[in-house]
Amino acid sequence: MTRPGGHRGVPHTADLRIEAWGPTRAECLAQAVRGVCESFLDLTGAVAGRTREVLLRADRDEDVLVALLEEVVYWLDTEDEVPLDVELAPVAGGLRARLRMADAATLPVTGAAPKAVTLHGLAVSRGPRGWTCSVTIDV
């Protein structure tokens, strides 16, 4: 039996560790994005103002997760935007991501912003209850 999607922060020395899960790979990865964004902003009442579409090229699930979270860091750094919603569709050699973005400057800050995705402890797997992933983020 699969379980509904979700995420949680896990204590980690000087970094942010996110664990996420979902019945599908897409839901699991979207939950990881949500977990990262909720780690430093209060998204309650946030409204998406722009949609961005990106093509994530990667062969392995772990590389797709890294590419997706690097997009989060990129848009935060360059446009001060964060995704409120993520839709993922498989394409040859990766995923197409549709990100519904909110202006981060209008949201209450609750923690340190992500700076980079690390490869240490990176994991994406499918099991009998659905998909899970774990990732460490430099803050």
Short mmCIF file of C-alpha atoms in Angstrom, two decimals:
data_model
loop_
_atom_site.label_atom_id
_atom_site.label_comp_id
_atom_site.label_asym_id
_atom_site.label_seq_id
_atom_site.Cartn_x
_atom_site.Cartn_y
_atom_site.Cartn_z
CA MET A 1 0.00 0.00 0.00
CA THR A 2 1.40 3.41 -0.96
CA ARG A 3 1.24 6.37 1.36
CA PRO A 4 0.31 9.96 0.53
CA GLY A 5 3.08 12.41 -0.27
CA GLY A 6 4.90 14.32 2.41
CA HIS A 7 8.24 15.63 3.60
CA ARG A 8 10.19 16.46 6.73
CA GLY A 9 13.37 18.17 7.76
CA VAL A 10 15.91 16.02 9.53
CA PRO A 11 18.53 17.43 11.92
CA HIS A 12 21.90 17.78 10.22
CA THR A 13 24.99 19.66 11.34
CA ALA A 14 25.18 23.10 9.68
CA ASP A 15 23.13 21.98 6.65
CA LEU A 16 19.54 21.15 5.80
CA ARG A 17 18.49 17.54 5.29
CA ILE A 18 15.16 16.80 3.63
CA GLU A 19 13.39 13.47 3.38
CA ALA A 20 10.38 13.24 1.09
CA TRP A 21 8.00 10.54 -0.08
CA GLY A 22 5.10 10.01 -2.41
CA PRO A 23 3.13 7.36 -4.30
CA THR A 24 4.88 8.39 -7.54
CA ARG A 25 8.36 9.61 -8.40
CA ALA A 26 6.91 12.96 -9.48
CA GLU A 27 5.07 13.44 -6.17
CA CYS A 28 8.15 12.46 -4.17
CA LEU A 29 10.35 14.96 -6.03
CA ALA A 30 7.71 17.69 -5.74
CA GLN A 31 7.54 17.05 -1.99
CA ALA A 32 11.33 17.45 -1.78
CA VAL A 33 11.01 20.87 -3.43
CA ARG A 34 8.23 21.82 -1.04
CA GLY A 35 10.32 20.68 1.93
CA VAL A 36 13.27 22.81 0.87
CA CYS A 37 11.10 25.90 0.34
CA GLU A 38 9.21 25.46 3.62
CA SER A 39 12.53 25.14 5.45
CA PHE A 40 13.25 28.85 5.05
CA LEU A 41 9.95 30.54 4.13
CA ASP A 42 6.41 30.51 5.47
CA LEU A 43 4.41 29.63 2.36
CA THR A 44 1.03 30.06 4.07
CA GLY A 45 -1.13 32.25 1.88
CA ALA A 46 1.53 32.57 -0.84
CA VAL A 47 0.23 33.16 -4.36
CA ALA A 48 1.92 32.04 -7.54
CA GLY A 49 2.53 34.87 -9.97
CA ARG A 50 4.59 33.29 -12.73
CA THR A 51 5.02 29.85 -14.26
CA ARG A 52 8.42 28.66 -15.38
CA GLU A 53 9.02 25.57 -17.48
CA VAL A 54 12.41 23.87 -17.41
CA LEU A 55 13.79 20.73 -18.94
CA LEU A 56 15.83 18.65 -16.52
CA ARG A 57 18.29 16.38 -18.32
CA ALA A 58 19.47 13.43 -16.28
CA ASP A 59 19.59 9.66 -16.59
CA ARG A 60 19.47 8.67 -12.92
CA ASP A 61 16.70 9.57 -10.46
CA GLU A 62 19.29 11.07 -8.09
CA ASP A 63 20.54 13.37 -10.85
CA VAL A 64 16.98 14.46 -11.61
CA LEU A 65 16.48 15.39 -7.94
CA VAL A 66 19.72 17.39 -7.91
CA ALA A 67 18.81 19.19 -11.15
CA LEU A 68 15.34 20.04 -9.83
CA LEU A 69 16.65 21.43 -6.55
CA GLU A 70 19.40 23.34 -8.36
CA GLU A 71 16.58 25.06 -10.27
CA VAL A 72 15.05 26.09 -6.93
CA VAL A 73 18.37 27.61 -5.82
CA TYR A 74 18.90 29.26 -9.23
CA TRP A 75 15.50 30.99 -9.32
CA LEU A 76 15.84 32.08 -5.71
CA ASP A 77 19.30 33.57 -6.38
CA THR A 78 18.51 35.23 -9.71
CA GLU A 79 14.84 36.27 -9.48
CA ASP A 80 14.02 35.95 -5.74
CA GLU A 81 11.29 33.43 -6.60
CA VAL A 82 10.36 30.06 -5.11
CA PRO A 83 8.10 27.34 -6.48
CA LEU A 84 4.78 26.84 -4.70
CA ASP A 85 3.73 24.01 -6.95
CA VAL A 86 5.69 21.60 -9.13
CA GLU A 87 4.31 19.49 -11.97
CA LEU A 88 6.68 16.94 -13.47
CA ALA A 89 6.31 15.03 -16.71
CA PRO A 90 8.77 12.42 -17.98
CA VAL A 91 10.54 13.13 -21.26
CA ALA A 92 13.32 11.25 -23.01
CA GLY A 93 16.46 11.73 -20.94
CA GLY A 94 14.84 13.48 -17.97
CA LEU A 95 11.81 15.47 -16.86
CA ARG A 96 9.92 18.58 -17.88
CA ALA A 97 9.16 20.67 -14.80
CA ARG A 98 6.44 23.27 -14.58
CA LEU A 99 7.10 25.51 -11.58
CA ARG A 100 4.46 27.92 -10.30
CA MET A 101 6.52 30.63 -8.64
CA ALA A 102 5.91 33.14 -5.84
CA ASP A 103 7.89 36.25 -4.96
CA ALA A 104 10.11 35.16 -2.05
CA ALA A 105 10.55 38.77 -0.88
CA THR A 106 6.85 38.91 0.06
CA LEU A 107 7.02 35.82 2.29
CA PRO A 108 8.08 35.61 5.95
CA VAL A 109 11.59 34.20 6.36
CA THR A 110 11.78 31.30 8.83
CA GLY A 111 15.30 29.95 8.23
CA ALA A 112 18.48 30.03 6.19
CA ALA A 113 18.07 30.03 2.40
CA PRO A 114 19.49 27.14 0.39
CA LYS A 115 22.82 27.79 -1.33
CA ALA A 116 23.65 24.48 -3.04
CA VAL A 117 22.66 20.83 -3.33
CA THR A 118 25.21 18.33 -2.04
CA LEU A 119 25.75 14.79 -3.27
CA HIS A 120 26.49 13.41 0.21
CA GLY A 121 23.74 11.03 1.32
CA LEU A 122 21.70 11.62 -1.83
CA ALA A 123 19.13 8.86 -2.41
CA VAL A 124 16.02 8.22 -4.49
CA SER A 125 14.31 4.85 -4.40
CA ARG A 126 11.09 3.03 -5.11
CA GLY A 127 9.71 0.58 -2.58
CA PRO A 128 6.50 -1.23 -1.75
CA ARG A 129 4.98 1.91 -0.19
CA GLY A 130 5.96 4.28 -3.01
CA TRP A 131 8.94 6.52 -3.65
CA THR A 132 11.33 8.10 -1.13
CA CYS A 133 14.22 10.52 -1.44
CA SER A 134 16.78 12.15 0.83
CA VAL A 135 18.97 15.14 0.08
CA THR A 136 21.30 17.48 1.93
CA ILE A 137 21.27 21.20 1.13
CA ASP A 138 23.99 23.72 1.99
CA VAL A 139 22.48 26.74 3.70
#
